[in-house]
Amino acid sequence: MAGPGELARHWQYEELPGVDLLRARYIHKTFVRHTHEHFVIAAIADGVEVFRHRGSDVYVGPGALALVNPETSHTGRAGVPEGWRYGAVYPLPGLVAGIAAETTGIRGTPGFISAVLDDPHAAGLVHQVLRAADEGNALAADTLLRVAVTRLLRLNGGPAPRREVRSAGARTAARARAVLDDRMTEPPTLEQLAAGLGTSPFALLRAFRDVYGMPPHAWLTDARVRRARRLLDAGTTPAEAAVTVGFTDQPHLNRHFTRIVGVPPGAYQRERKNVQDPRRRPAVPSGAWQNRQLSQTYAPETETETETVTRPIPPSSGTP
């Protein structure tokens, strides 16, 4: 659950298929190391977020964006005592690839080069996508999302790095992952897993962390939460989903789900059930994210989306 002063809403808008949406304010929240099937495009409105990405801490402040490629492990926490407030969109790789093919010269699978981009205009576009979704404005939400992704790819995009399994250790890690995925509800111990693959526990641990950015037990928890999300999307109750993916009970699922997704599984599922109910008020009012300061910082709404795409994009400085 969110702590005092913390609010979060994780939802979907039926007119933006393949995109998850998040608006949140966190103060004491800590995201454990995890991955996403989606791209992460998070625009910071207030405060500072810190996340561990590829071996180092990355700081993101107001007007900047945190950008994480799919299947890339990362964490998340507050970088200042007052926490951070942000809005995020999570488009599936296929959607981003389609936009890249139509609007950029990126060859192959697209991805973000840097984990941070200091660009208030793009950050403003992300907040406008969320507001349009709140208001049920499908044309604006879809248009603004595509404009935002295009801009981000042009400023900070390139071919996604490939994770090729070449070494014997990497191949062993891939086999270990397959075993854990297959035995999610009754996983072996590290020693049993290593023995079954013909290696030692510490050698397997090192190889797994090198390839997947986290130890096997953390990867398993992340995989269980992913599978639980699919079950919740399909209408399975949180209690049933917890046992199905290998957690001992619903409180066990609640704890890990909230530490990875940002909201409890019950709140997550309610937003899925109410995705077509325009009368339902969001957990955080839309207007709170478009205050006077933000409207001055971000691009005015009178600018057309076509102008945003075709006009030359100014250079963006990096966040210290």
PDB file of C-alpha atoms in Angstrom:
ATOM      1  CA  MET A   1       0.000   0.000   0.000  1.00  0.00           C
ATOM      2  CA  ALA A   2       1.078   3.584  -0.487  1.00  0.00           C
ATOM      3  CA  GLY A   3       2.375   5.395   2.568  1.00  0.00           C
ATOM      4  CA  PRO A   4       1.036   8.663   4.044  1.00  0.00           C
ATOM      5  CA  GLY A   5       0.883  11.363   1.392  1.00  0.00           C
ATOM      6  CA  GLU A   6       1.432   8.856  -1.409  1.00  0.00           C
ATOM      7  CA  LEU A   7      -1.042   8.308  -4.242  1.00  0.00           C
ATOM      8  CA  ALA A   8      -0.843   6.105  -7.304  1.00  0.00           C
ATOM      9  CA  ARG A   9      -3.050   5.043 -10.172  1.00  0.00           C
ATOM     10  CA  HIS A  10      -1.993   2.320 -12.613  1.00  0.00           C
ATOM     11  CA  TRP A  11      -4.525   1.882 -15.407  1.00  0.00           C
ATOM     12  CA  GLN A  12      -5.287   1.237 -19.055  1.00  0.00           C
ATOM     13  CA  TYR A  13      -7.292   3.261 -21.568  1.00  0.00           C
ATOM     14  CA  GLU A  14      -9.097   1.056 -24.058  1.00  0.00           C
ATOM     15  CA  GLU A  15      -8.326   3.430 -26.938  1.00  0.00           C
ATOM     16  CA  LEU A  16      -4.580   3.000 -26.313  1.00  0.00           C
ATOM     17  CA  PRO A  17      -4.145  -0.766 -26.645  1.00  0.00           C
ATOM     18  CA  GLY A  18      -0.753  -2.100 -25.629  1.00  0.00           C
ATOM     19  CA  VAL A  19      -0.048   0.844 -23.301  1.00  0.00           C
ATOM     20  CA  ASP A  20      -0.113   0.949 -19.503  1.00  0.00           C
ATOM     21  CA  LEU A  21      -0.505   4.305 -17.761  1.00  0.00           C
ATOM     22  CA  LEU A  22       0.694   5.450 -14.355  1.00  0.00           C
ATOM     23  CA  ARG A  23       0.367   8.605 -12.323  1.00  0.00           C
ATOM     24  CA  ALA A  24       1.875   8.633  -8.849  1.00  0.00           C
ATOM     25  CA  ARG A  25       3.399  10.525  -5.999  1.00  0.00           C
ATOM     26  CA  TYR A  26       5.827   8.564  -3.837  1.00  0.00           C
ATOM     27  CA  ILE A  27       7.788   9.637  -0.787  1.00  0.00           C
ATOM     28  CA  HIS A  28       9.032   6.506   0.967  1.00  0.00           C
ATOM     29  CA  LYS A  29       8.293   4.077  -1.849  1.00  0.00           C
ATOM     30  CA  THR A  30      11.115   1.780  -2.946  1.00  0.00           C
ATOM     31  CA  PHE A  31      10.869  -0.330  -6.090  1.00  0.00           C
ATOM     32  CA  VAL A  32      12.908  -3.518  -5.882  1.00  0.00           C
ATOM     33  CA  ARG A  33      14.953  -4.639  -8.869  1.00  0.00           C
ATOM     34  CA  HIS A  34      12.591  -5.724 -11.628  1.00  0.00           C
ATOM     35  CA  THR A  35      11.994  -5.629 -15.371  1.00  0.00           C
ATOM     36  CA  HIS A  36       9.156  -4.706 -17.721  1.00  0.00           C
ATOM     37  CA  GLU A  37       7.843  -6.238 -20.913  1.00  0.00           C
ATOM     38  CA  HIS A  38       7.047  -2.673 -21.945  1.00  0.00           C
ATOM     39  CA  PHE A  39       9.175   0.404 -22.494  1.00  0.00           C
ATOM     40  CA  VAL A  40       9.225   2.753 -19.494  1.00  0.00           C
ATOM     41  CA  ILE A  41       8.721   6.446 -20.328  1.00  0.00           C
ATOM     42  CA  ALA A  42       8.396   8.320 -17.027  1.00  0.00           C
ATOM     43  CA  ALA A  43       8.165  12.123 -16.871  1.00  0.00           C
ATOM     44  CA  ILE A  44       9.123  13.682 -13.535  1.00  0.00           C
ATOM     45  CA  ALA A  45       6.911  16.597 -12.447  1.00  0.00           C
ATOM     46  CA  ASP A  46       8.292  17.319  -8.962  1.00  0.00           C
ATOM     47  CA  GLY A  47      11.083  16.036  -6.766  1.00  0.00           C
ATOM     48  CA  VAL A  48      13.792  13.585  -7.783  1.00  0.00           C
ATOM     49  CA  GLU A  49      13.731   9.878  -8.551  1.00  0.00           C
ATOM     50  CA  VAL A  50      16.811   7.679  -8.293  1.00  0.00           C
ATOM     51  CA  PHE A  51      16.986   4.302  -9.978  1.00  0.00           C
ATOM     52  CA  ARG A  52      19.717   1.719 -10.349  1.00  0.00           C
ATOM     53  CA  HIS A  53      20.348   1.051 -14.025  1.00  0.00           C
ATOM     54  CA  ARG A  54      23.182  -0.981 -15.534  1.00  0.00           C
ATOM     55  CA  GLY A  55      25.356  -0.813 -12.460  1.00  0.00           C
ATOM     56  CA  SER A  56      24.993   2.847 -11.472  1.00  0.00           C
ATOM     57  CA  ASP A  57      22.502   5.187  -9.816  1.00  0.00           C
ATOM     58  CA  VAL A  58      20.679   7.555 -12.167  1.00  0.00           C
ATOM     59  CA  TYR A  59      19.014  10.758 -10.919  1.00  0.00           C
ATOM     60  CA  VAL A  60      15.983  12.249 -12.677  1.00  0.00           C
ATOM     61  CA  GLY A  61      14.537  15.653 -11.792  1.00  0.00           C
ATOM     62  CA  PRO A  62      11.636  17.867 -12.930  1.00  0.00           C
ATOM     63  CA  GLY A  63      11.317  18.213 -16.695  1.00  0.00           C
ATOM     64  CA  ALA A  64      13.420  15.112 -17.343  1.00  0.00           C
ATOM     65  CA  LEU A  65      12.398  11.582 -18.276  1.00  0.00           C
ATOM     66  CA  ALA A  66      13.468   8.161 -17.069  1.00  0.00           C
ATOM     67  CA  LEU A  67      13.701   5.846 -20.093  1.00  0.00           C
ATOM     68  CA  VAL A  68      14.117   2.103 -19.664  1.00  0.00           C
ATOM     69  CA  ASN A  69      14.125  -0.486 -22.436  1.00  0.00           C
ATOM     70  CA  PRO A  70      12.124  -3.708 -22.111  1.00  0.00           C
ATOM     71  CA  GLU A  71      13.681  -6.558 -20.146  1.00  0.00           C
ATOM     72  CA  THR A  72      16.196  -4.213 -18.501  1.00  0.00           C
ATOM     73  CA  SER A  73      16.476  -4.576 -14.729  1.00  0.00           C
ATOM     74  CA  HIS A  74      16.202  -1.429 -12.611  1.00  0.00           C
ATOM     75  CA  THR A  75      15.045  -0.167  -9.223  1.00  0.00           C
ATOM     76  CA  GLY A  76      13.413   3.069  -8.034  1.00  0.00           C
ATOM     77  CA  ARG A  77      13.365   5.318  -4.961  1.00  0.00           C
ATOM     78  CA  ALA A  78      13.158   8.941  -3.868  1.00  0.00           C
ATOM     79  CA  GLY A  79      16.233  11.104  -4.342  1.00  0.00           C
ATOM     80  CA  VAL A  80      15.053  13.883  -2.010  1.00  0.00           C
ATOM     81  CA  PRO A  81      13.113  13.825   1.293  1.00  0.00           C
ATOM     82  CA  GLU A  82       9.897  15.060  -0.342  1.00  0.00           C
ATOM     83  CA  GLY A  83       9.921  12.177  -2.811  1.00  0.00           C
ATOM     84  CA  TRP A  84       8.892  12.503  -6.422  1.00  0.00           C
ATOM     85  CA  ARG A  85       5.750  12.971  -8.522  1.00  0.00           C
ATOM     86  CA  TYR A  86       5.535  11.675 -12.062  1.00  0.00           C
ATOM     87  CA  GLY A  87       3.454  10.366 -14.904  1.00  0.00           C
ATOM     88  CA  ALA A  88       4.465   7.419 -17.050  1.00  0.00           C
ATOM     89  CA  VAL A  89       3.416   5.549 -20.169  1.00  0.00           C
ATOM     90  CA  TYR A  90       4.454   1.964 -20.850  1.00  0.00           C
ATOM     91  CA  PRO A  91       4.090   1.102 -24.568  1.00  0.00           C
ATOM     92  CA  LEU A  92       4.708  -2.425 -25.793  1.00  0.00           C
ATOM     93  CA  PRO A  93       7.814  -2.988 -27.965  1.00  0.00           C
ATOM     94  CA  GLY A  94       5.713  -3.654 -31.065  1.00  0.00           C
ATOM     95  CA  LEU A  95       4.043  -0.262 -30.824  1.00  0.00           C
ATOM     96  CA  VAL A  96       7.369   1.553 -30.430  1.00  0.00           C
ATOM     97  CA  ALA A  97       8.876  -0.442 -33.300  1.00  0.00           C
ATOM     98  CA  GLY A  98       5.993   0.571 -35.565  1.00  0.00           C
ATOM     99  CA  ILE A  99       6.418   4.247 -34.698  1.00  0.00           C
ATOM    100  CA  ALA A 100      10.169   4.027 -35.221  1.00  0.00           C
ATOM    101  CA  ALA A 101       9.762   2.419 -38.648  1.00  0.00           C
ATOM    102  CA  GLU A 102       7.368   5.141 -39.759  1.00  0.00           C
ATOM    103  CA  THR A 103       9.085   8.230 -38.357  1.00  0.00           C
ATOM    104  CA  THR A 104      12.792   7.494 -37.845  1.00  0.00           C
ATOM    105  CA  GLY A 105      15.718   5.935 -39.646  1.00  0.00           C
ATOM    106  CA  ILE A 106      16.486   3.457 -36.864  1.00  0.00           C
ATOM    107  CA  ARG A 107      17.248   0.031 -38.263  1.00  0.00           C
ATOM    108  CA  GLY A 108      16.336  -3.116 -36.425  1.00  0.00           C
ATOM    109  CA  THR A 109      14.732  -3.192 -32.992  1.00  0.00           C
ATOM    110  CA  PRO A 110      14.580   0.338 -31.524  1.00  0.00           C
ATOM    111  CA  GLY A 111      15.636   1.256 -28.011  1.00  0.00           C
ATOM    112  CA  PHE A 112      16.719   4.179 -25.870  1.00  0.00           C
ATOM    113  CA  ILE A 113      20.427   4.964 -25.675  1.00  0.00           C
ATOM    114  CA  SER A 114      20.484   6.884 -22.384  1.00  0.00           C
ATOM    115  CA  ALA A 115      18.362   6.160 -19.304  1.00  0.00           C
ATOM    116  CA  VAL A 116      17.753   9.884 -18.700  1.00  0.00           C
ATOM    117  CA  LEU A 117      16.727  12.653 -21.082  1.00  0.00           C
ATOM    118  CA  ASP A 118      16.374  16.244 -19.936  1.00  0.00           C
ATOM    119  CA  ASP A 119      13.607  17.488 -22.235  1.00  0.00           C
ATOM    120  CA  PRO A 120      10.694  19.409 -20.657  1.00  0.00           C
ATOM    121  CA  HIS A 121       8.793  19.415 -23.945  1.00  0.00           C
ATOM    122  CA  ALA A 122       8.723  15.609 -24.189  1.00  0.00           C
ATOM    123  CA  ALA A 123       7.900  15.387 -20.480  1.00  0.00           C
ATOM    124  CA  GLY A 124       4.963  17.705 -21.075  1.00  0.00           C
ATOM    125  CA  LEU A 125       3.732  15.503 -23.906  1.00  0.00           C
ATOM    126  CA  VAL A 126       3.666  12.502 -21.552  1.00  0.00           C
ATOM    127  CA  HIS A 127       1.547  14.412 -19.035  1.00  0.00           C
ATOM    128  CA  GLN A 128      -0.775  15.489 -21.841  1.00  0.00           C
ATOM    129  CA  VAL A 129      -1.225  11.856 -22.914  1.00  0.00           C
ATOM    130  CA  LEU A 130      -2.350  10.983 -19.390  1.00  0.00           C
ATOM    131  CA  ARG A 131      -4.717  13.941 -19.242  1.00  0.00           C
ATOM    132  CA  ALA A 132      -6.249  13.050 -22.614  1.00  0.00           C
ATOM    133  CA  ALA A 133      -6.769   9.463 -21.431  1.00  0.00           C
ATOM    134  CA  ASP A 134      -8.424  10.762 -18.255  1.00  0.00           C
ATOM    135  CA  GLU A 135     -10.770  12.902 -20.305  1.00  0.00           C
ATOM    136  CA  GLY A 136     -11.617  10.117 -22.769  1.00  0.00           C
ATOM    137  CA  ASN A 137     -10.090  12.029 -25.689  1.00  0.00           C
ATOM    138  CA  ALA A 138      -8.918   9.075 -27.784  1.00  0.00           C
ATOM    139  CA  LEU A 139      -7.704  11.109 -30.761  1.00  0.00           C
ATOM    140  CA  ALA A 140      -5.557  13.379 -28.594  1.00  0.00           C
ATOM    141  CA  ALA A 141      -4.192  10.529 -26.460  1.00  0.00           C
ATOM    142  CA  ASP A 142      -3.146   8.442 -29.459  1.00  0.00           C
ATOM    143  CA  THR A 143      -1.699  11.418 -31.335  1.00  0.00           C
ATOM    144  CA  LEU A 144       0.250  12.799 -28.397  1.00  0.00           C
ATOM    145  CA  LEU A 145       1.643   9.374 -27.528  1.00  0.00           C
ATOM    146  CA  ARG A 146       2.982   8.895 -31.047  1.00  0.00           C
ATOM    147  CA  VAL A 147       4.420  12.419 -31.110  1.00  0.00           C
ATOM    148  CA  ALA A 148       6.127  11.846 -27.758  1.00  0.00           C
ATOM    149  CA  VAL A 149       7.632   8.489 -28.761  1.00  0.00           C
ATOM    150  CA  THR A 150       8.823   9.920 -32.073  1.00  0.00           C
ATOM    151  CA  ARG A 151      10.543  12.813 -30.345  1.00  0.00           C
ATOM    152  CA  LEU A 152      12.215  10.562 -27.788  1.00  0.00           C
ATOM    153  CA  LEU A 153      13.472   8.177 -30.458  1.00  0.00           C
ATOM    154  CA  ARG A 154      14.872  11.046 -32.527  1.00  0.00           C
ATOM    155  CA  LEU A 155      16.629  12.571 -29.529  1.00  0.00           C
ATOM    156  CA  ASN A 156      17.687   9.433 -27.709  1.00  0.00           C
ATOM    157  CA  GLY A 157      16.962   6.405 -29.883  1.00  0.00           C
ATOM    158  CA  GLY A 158      18.986   3.799 -31.696  1.00  0.00           C
ATOM    159  CA  PRO A 159      19.175   0.063 -32.286  1.00  0.00           C
ATOM    160  CA  ALA A 160      18.447  -1.790 -29.051  1.00  0.00           C
ATOM    161  CA  PRO A 161      21.445  -3.625 -27.622  1.00  0.00           C
ATOM    162  CA  ARG A 162      21.263  -7.353 -28.192  1.00  0.00           C
ATOM    163  CA  ARG A 163      21.774  -9.789 -25.367  1.00  0.00           C
ATOM    164  CA  GLU A 164      23.500 -12.636 -27.137  1.00  0.00           C
ATOM    165  CA  VAL A 165      24.144 -15.865 -25.280  1.00  0.00           C
ATOM    166  CA  ARG A 166      27.700 -16.745 -26.247  1.00  0.00           C
ATOM    167  CA  SER A 167      29.683 -17.881 -23.211  1.00  0.00           C
ATOM    168  CA  ALA A 168      29.134 -21.154 -21.397  1.00  0.00           C
ATOM    169  CA  GLY A 169      28.055 -19.191 -18.312  1.00  0.00           C
ATOM    170  CA  ALA A 170      25.449 -17.261 -20.279  1.00  0.00           C
ATOM    171  CA  ARG A 171      24.064 -20.450 -21.754  1.00  0.00           C
ATOM    172  CA  THR A 172      23.867 -21.960 -18.279  1.00  0.00           C
ATOM    173  CA  ALA A 173      22.021 -18.871 -17.023  1.00  0.00           C
ATOM    174  CA  ALA A 174      19.514 -19.177 -19.871  1.00  0.00           C
ATOM    175  CA  ARG A 175      18.915 -22.826 -19.016  1.00  0.00           C
ATOM    176  CA  ALA A 176      18.465 -21.933 -15.349  1.00  0.00           C
ATOM    177  CA  ARG A 177      15.900 -19.321 -16.264  1.00  0.00           C
ATOM    178  CA  ALA A 178      13.977 -21.879 -18.320  1.00  0.00           C
ATOM    179  CA  VAL A 179      13.925 -24.252 -15.352  1.00  0.00           C
ATOM    180  CA  LEU A 180      12.649 -21.535 -12.998  1.00  0.00           C
ATOM    181  CA  ASP A 181       9.988 -20.491 -15.475  1.00  0.00           C
ATOM    182  CA  ASP A 182       8.825 -24.082 -15.824  1.00  0.00           C
ATOM    183  CA  ARG A 183       8.901 -24.770 -12.072  1.00  0.00           C
ATOM    184  CA  MET A 184       7.594 -21.427 -10.882  1.00  0.00           C
ATOM    185  CA  THR A 185       5.349 -22.836  -8.173  1.00  0.00           C
ATOM    186  CA  GLU A 186       7.916 -25.352  -6.875  1.00  0.00           C
ATOM    187  CA  PRO A 187      11.375 -23.955  -7.664  1.00  0.00           C
ATOM    188  CA  PRO A 188      14.553 -25.826  -6.713  1.00  0.00           C
ATOM    189  CA  THR A 189      17.139 -24.473  -4.310  1.00  0.00           C
ATOM    190  CA  LEU A 190      20.180 -22.747  -5.776  1.00  0.00           C
ATOM    191  CA  GLU A 191      22.266 -25.823  -5.031  1.00  0.00           C
ATOM    192  CA  GLN A 192      19.754 -28.156  -6.685  1.00  0.00           C
ATOM    193  CA  LEU A 193      19.452 -25.858  -9.678  1.00  0.00           C
ATOM    194  CA  ALA A 194      23.230 -25.662 -10.116  1.00  0.00           C
ATOM    195  CA  ALA A 195      23.690 -29.412  -9.703  1.00  0.00           C
ATOM    196  CA  GLY A 196      21.063 -30.104 -12.337  1.00  0.00           C
ATOM    197  CA  LEU A 197      22.946 -27.853 -14.766  1.00  0.00           C
ATOM    198  CA  GLY A 198      26.369 -29.276 -13.962  1.00  0.00           C
ATOM    199  CA  THR A 199      27.829 -26.205 -12.290  1.00  0.00           C
ATOM    200  CA  SER A 200      28.418 -24.777  -8.807  1.00  0.00           C
ATOM    201  CA  PRO A 201      25.987 -22.505  -6.942  1.00  0.00           C
ATOM    202  CA  PHE A 202      28.247 -19.440  -6.955  1.00  0.00           C
ATOM    203  CA  ALA A 203      29.215 -19.897 -10.588  1.00  0.00           C
ATOM    204  CA  LEU A 204      25.521 -20.037 -11.504  1.00  0.00           C
ATOM    205  CA  LEU A 205      24.760 -17.020  -9.319  1.00  0.00           C
ATOM    206  CA  ARG A 206      27.473 -14.932 -11.015  1.00  0.00           C
ATOM    207  CA  ALA A 207      26.428 -15.983 -14.503  1.00  0.00           C
ATOM    208  CA  PHE A 208      22.741 -15.332 -13.847  1.00  0.00           C
ATOM    209  CA  ARG A 209      23.388 -11.858 -12.471  1.00  0.00           C
ATOM    210  CA  ASP A 210      25.670 -11.009 -15.384  1.00  0.00           C
ATOM    211  CA  VAL A 211      23.011 -11.950 -17.936  1.00  0.00           C
ATOM    212  CA  TYR A 212      19.755 -10.888 -16.259  1.00  0.00           C
ATOM    213  CA  GLY A 213      20.888  -8.159 -13.861  1.00  0.00           C
ATOM    214  CA  MET A 214      19.552  -9.884 -10.736  1.00  0.00           C
ATOM    215  CA  PRO A 215      19.998 -13.151  -8.835  1.00  0.00           C
ATOM    216  CA  PRO A 216      17.733 -16.126  -9.613  1.00  0.00           C
ATOM    217  CA  HIS A 217      15.426 -15.622  -6.606  1.00  0.00           C
ATOM    218  CA  ALA A 218      14.779 -11.969  -7.551  1.00  0.00           C
ATOM    219  CA  TRP A 219      14.149 -12.952 -11.166  1.00  0.00           C
ATOM    220  CA  LEU A 220      11.668 -15.592  -9.996  1.00  0.00           C
ATOM    221  CA  THR A 221       9.735 -13.060  -7.895  1.00  0.00           C
ATOM    222  CA  ASP A 222       9.636 -10.666 -10.847  1.00  0.00           C
ATOM    223  CA  ALA A 223       8.415 -13.464 -13.142  1.00  0.00           C
ATOM    224  CA  ARG A 224       5.712 -14.455 -10.665  1.00  0.00           C
ATOM    225  CA  VAL A 225       4.419 -10.884 -10.491  1.00  0.00           C
ATOM    226  CA  ARG A 226       4.375 -10.684 -14.296  1.00  0.00           C
ATOM    227  CA  ARG A 227       2.332 -13.855 -14.526  1.00  0.00           C
ATOM    228  CA  ALA A 228       0.038 -12.636 -11.765  1.00  0.00           C
ATOM    229  CA  ARG A 229      -0.611  -9.460 -13.765  1.00  0.00           C
ATOM    230  CA  ARG A 230      -1.722 -11.519 -16.748  1.00  0.00           C
ATOM    231  CA  LEU A 231      -4.052 -13.545 -14.533  1.00  0.00           C
ATOM    232  CA  LEU A 232      -5.500 -10.395 -12.976  1.00  0.00           C
ATOM    233  CA  ASP A 233      -6.014  -8.927 -16.445  1.00  0.00           C
ATOM    234  CA  ALA A 234      -7.958 -12.076 -17.347  1.00  0.00           C
ATOM    235  CA  GLY A 235     -10.227 -11.724 -14.312  1.00  0.00           C
ATOM    236  CA  THR A 236      -8.604 -14.110 -11.822  1.00  0.00           C
ATOM    237  CA  THR A 237      -8.991 -12.964  -8.228  1.00  0.00           C
ATOM    238  CA  PRO A 238      -5.844 -11.843  -6.393  1.00  0.00           C
ATOM    239  CA  ALA A 239      -6.117 -14.767  -3.970  1.00  0.00           C
ATOM    240  CA  GLU A 240      -6.307 -17.301  -6.813  1.00  0.00           C
ATOM    241  CA  ALA A 241      -3.533 -15.576  -8.750  1.00  0.00           C
ATOM    242  CA  ALA A 242      -1.250 -15.662  -5.710  1.00  0.00           C
ATOM    243  CA  VAL A 243      -1.440 -19.443  -5.339  1.00  0.00           C
ATOM    244  CA  THR A 244      -1.315 -20.067  -9.094  1.00  0.00           C
ATOM    245  CA  VAL A 245       2.027 -18.302  -9.539  1.00  0.00           C
ATOM    246  CA  GLY A 246       3.635 -19.782  -6.432  1.00  0.00           C
ATOM    247  CA  PHE A 247       3.115 -17.250  -3.635  1.00  0.00           C
ATOM    248  CA  THR A 248       1.955 -18.673  -0.319  1.00  0.00           C
ATOM    249  CA  ASP A 249      -1.143 -16.444  -0.065  1.00  0.00           C
ATOM    250  CA  GLN A 250      -2.617 -13.121  -1.151  1.00  0.00           C
ATOM    251  CA  PRO A 251      -0.679 -10.997   1.414  1.00  0.00           C
ATOM    252  CA  HIS A 252       2.517 -12.524   0.025  1.00  0.00           C
ATOM    253  CA  LEU A 253       1.464 -11.474  -3.490  1.00  0.00           C
ATOM    254  CA  ASN A 254       0.360  -8.045  -2.248  1.00  0.00           C
ATOM    255  CA  ARG A 255       3.778  -7.310  -0.756  1.00  0.00           C
ATOM    256  CA  HIS A 256       5.807  -8.218  -3.825  1.00  0.00           C
ATOM    257  CA  PHE A 257       3.271  -6.894  -6.344  1.00  0.00           C
ATOM    258  CA  THR A 258       3.243  -3.457  -4.719  1.00  0.00           C
ATOM    259  CA  ARG A 259       7.051  -3.327  -4.556  1.00  0.00           C
ATOM    260  CA  ILE A 260       7.287  -3.976  -8.303  1.00  0.00           C
ATOM    261  CA  VAL A 261       4.133  -2.535  -9.905  1.00  0.00           C
ATOM    262  CA  GLY A 262       3.591   0.347  -7.489  1.00  0.00           C
ATOM    263  CA  VAL A 263      -0.017  -0.437  -6.534  1.00  0.00           C
ATOM    264  CA  PRO A 264      -1.639  -3.451  -4.792  1.00  0.00           C
ATOM    265  CA  PRO A 265      -3.094  -6.192  -7.023  1.00  0.00           C
ATOM    266  CA  GLY A 266      -6.665  -5.352  -6.008  1.00  0.00           C
ATOM    267  CA  ALA A 267      -6.310  -1.717  -7.083  1.00  0.00           C
ATOM    268  CA  TYR A 268      -4.529  -2.828 -10.245  1.00  0.00           C
ATOM    269  CA  GLN A 269      -7.381  -5.160 -11.192  1.00  0.00           C
ATOM    270  CA  ARG A 270     -10.119  -2.653 -10.381  1.00  0.00           C
ATOM    271  CA  GLU A 271      -8.672  -0.237 -12.923  1.00  0.00           C
ATOM    272  CA  ARG A 272      -8.781  -2.997 -15.546  1.00  0.00           C
ATOM    273  CA  LYS A 273     -12.407  -3.738 -14.756  1.00  0.00           C
ATOM    274  CA  ASN A 274     -13.353  -0.064 -14.922  1.00  0.00           C
ATOM    275  CA  VAL A 275     -11.370   0.776 -18.040  1.00  0.00           C
ATOM    276  CA  GLN A 276     -14.567   1.552 -19.956  1.00  0.00           C
ATOM    277  CA  ASP A 277     -16.233   3.552 -17.181  1.00  0.00           C
ATOM    278  CA  PRO A 278     -15.604   7.255 -17.905  1.00  0.00           C
ATOM    279  CA  ARG A 279     -17.456   8.299 -14.777  1.00  0.00           C
ATOM    280  CA  ARG A 280     -14.919   6.748 -12.430  1.00  0.00           C
ATOM    281  CA  ARG A 281     -12.671   9.410 -10.890  1.00  0.00           C
ATOM    282  CA  PRO A 282      -8.916   8.766 -10.957  1.00  0.00           C
ATOM    283  CA  ALA A 283      -7.007   8.247  -7.714  1.00  0.00           C
ATOM    284  CA  VAL A 284      -5.102  11.460  -8.465  1.00  0.00           C
ATOM    285  CA  PRO A 285      -7.154  14.203 -10.190  1.00  0.00           C
ATOM    286  CA  SER A 286      -5.991  15.007 -13.707  1.00  0.00           C
ATOM    287  CA  GLY A 287      -5.882  18.735 -13.038  1.00  0.00           C
ATOM    288  CA  ALA A 288      -3.351  18.265 -10.265  1.00  0.00           C
ATOM    289  CA  TRP A 289      -0.792  17.330 -12.887  1.00  0.00           C
ATOM    290  CA  GLN A 290      -1.382  20.374 -15.043  1.00  0.00           C
ATOM    291  CA  ASN A 291      -0.800  23.183 -12.560  1.00  0.00           C
ATOM    292  CA  ARG A 292       0.332  26.617 -13.569  1.00  0.00           C
ATOM    293  CA  GLN A 293       3.999  25.841 -13.186  1.00  0.00           C
ATOM    294  CA  LEU A 294       3.782  22.800 -15.450  1.00  0.00           C
ATOM    295  CA  SER A 295       1.760  24.672 -18.074  1.00  0.00           C
ATOM    296  CA  GLN A 296       4.489  27.306 -18.179  1.00  0.00           C
ATOM    297  CA  THR A 297       7.279  24.745 -18.365  1.00  0.00           C
ATOM    298  CA  TYR A 298       5.793  22.449 -20.989  1.00  0.00           C
ATOM    299  CA  ALA A 299       4.753  23.159 -24.544  1.00  0.00           C
ATOM    300  CA  PRO A 300       1.408  24.975 -24.998  1.00  0.00           C
ATOM    301  CA  GLU A 301      -1.536  22.898 -26.148  1.00  0.00           C
ATOM    302  CA  THR A 302      -2.224  25.255 -29.050  1.00  0.00           C
ATOM    303  CA  GLU A 303       0.762  23.867 -30.932  1.00  0.00           C
ATOM    304  CA  THR A 304      -0.382  21.276 -33.443  1.00  0.00           C
ATOM    305  CA  GLU A 305       0.905  17.737 -33.323  1.00  0.00           C
ATOM    306  CA  THR A 306       2.009  17.956 -36.960  1.00  0.00           C
ATOM    307  CA  GLU A 307       4.220  20.924 -36.167  1.00  0.00           C
ATOM    308  CA  THR A 308       5.743  19.013 -33.270  1.00  0.00           C
ATOM    309  CA  VAL A 309       6.763  16.133 -35.514  1.00  0.00           C
ATOM    310  CA  THR A 310       8.004  17.999 -38.566  1.00  0.00           C
ATOM    311  CA  ARG A 311       9.691  20.979 -36.944  1.00  0.00           C
ATOM    312  CA  PRO A 312      13.444  20.643 -36.221  1.00  0.00           C
ATOM    313  CA  ILE A 313      13.966  19.317 -32.708  1.00  0.00           C
ATOM    314  CA  PRO A 314      16.210  21.460 -30.518  1.00  0.00           C
ATOM    315  CA  PRO A 315      19.130  19.784 -28.736  1.00  0.00           C
ATOM    316  CA  SER A 316      18.525  18.622 -25.190  1.00  0.00           C
ATOM    317  CA  SER A 317      21.090  18.831 -22.431  1.00  0.00           C
ATOM    318  CA  GLY A 318      21.815  15.857 -20.235  1.00  0.00           C
ATOM    319  CA  THR A 319      20.783  15.655 -16.600  1.00  0.00           C
ATOM    320  CA  PRO A 320      23.783  15.760 -14.207  1.00  0.00           C
TER     321      PRO A 320
END
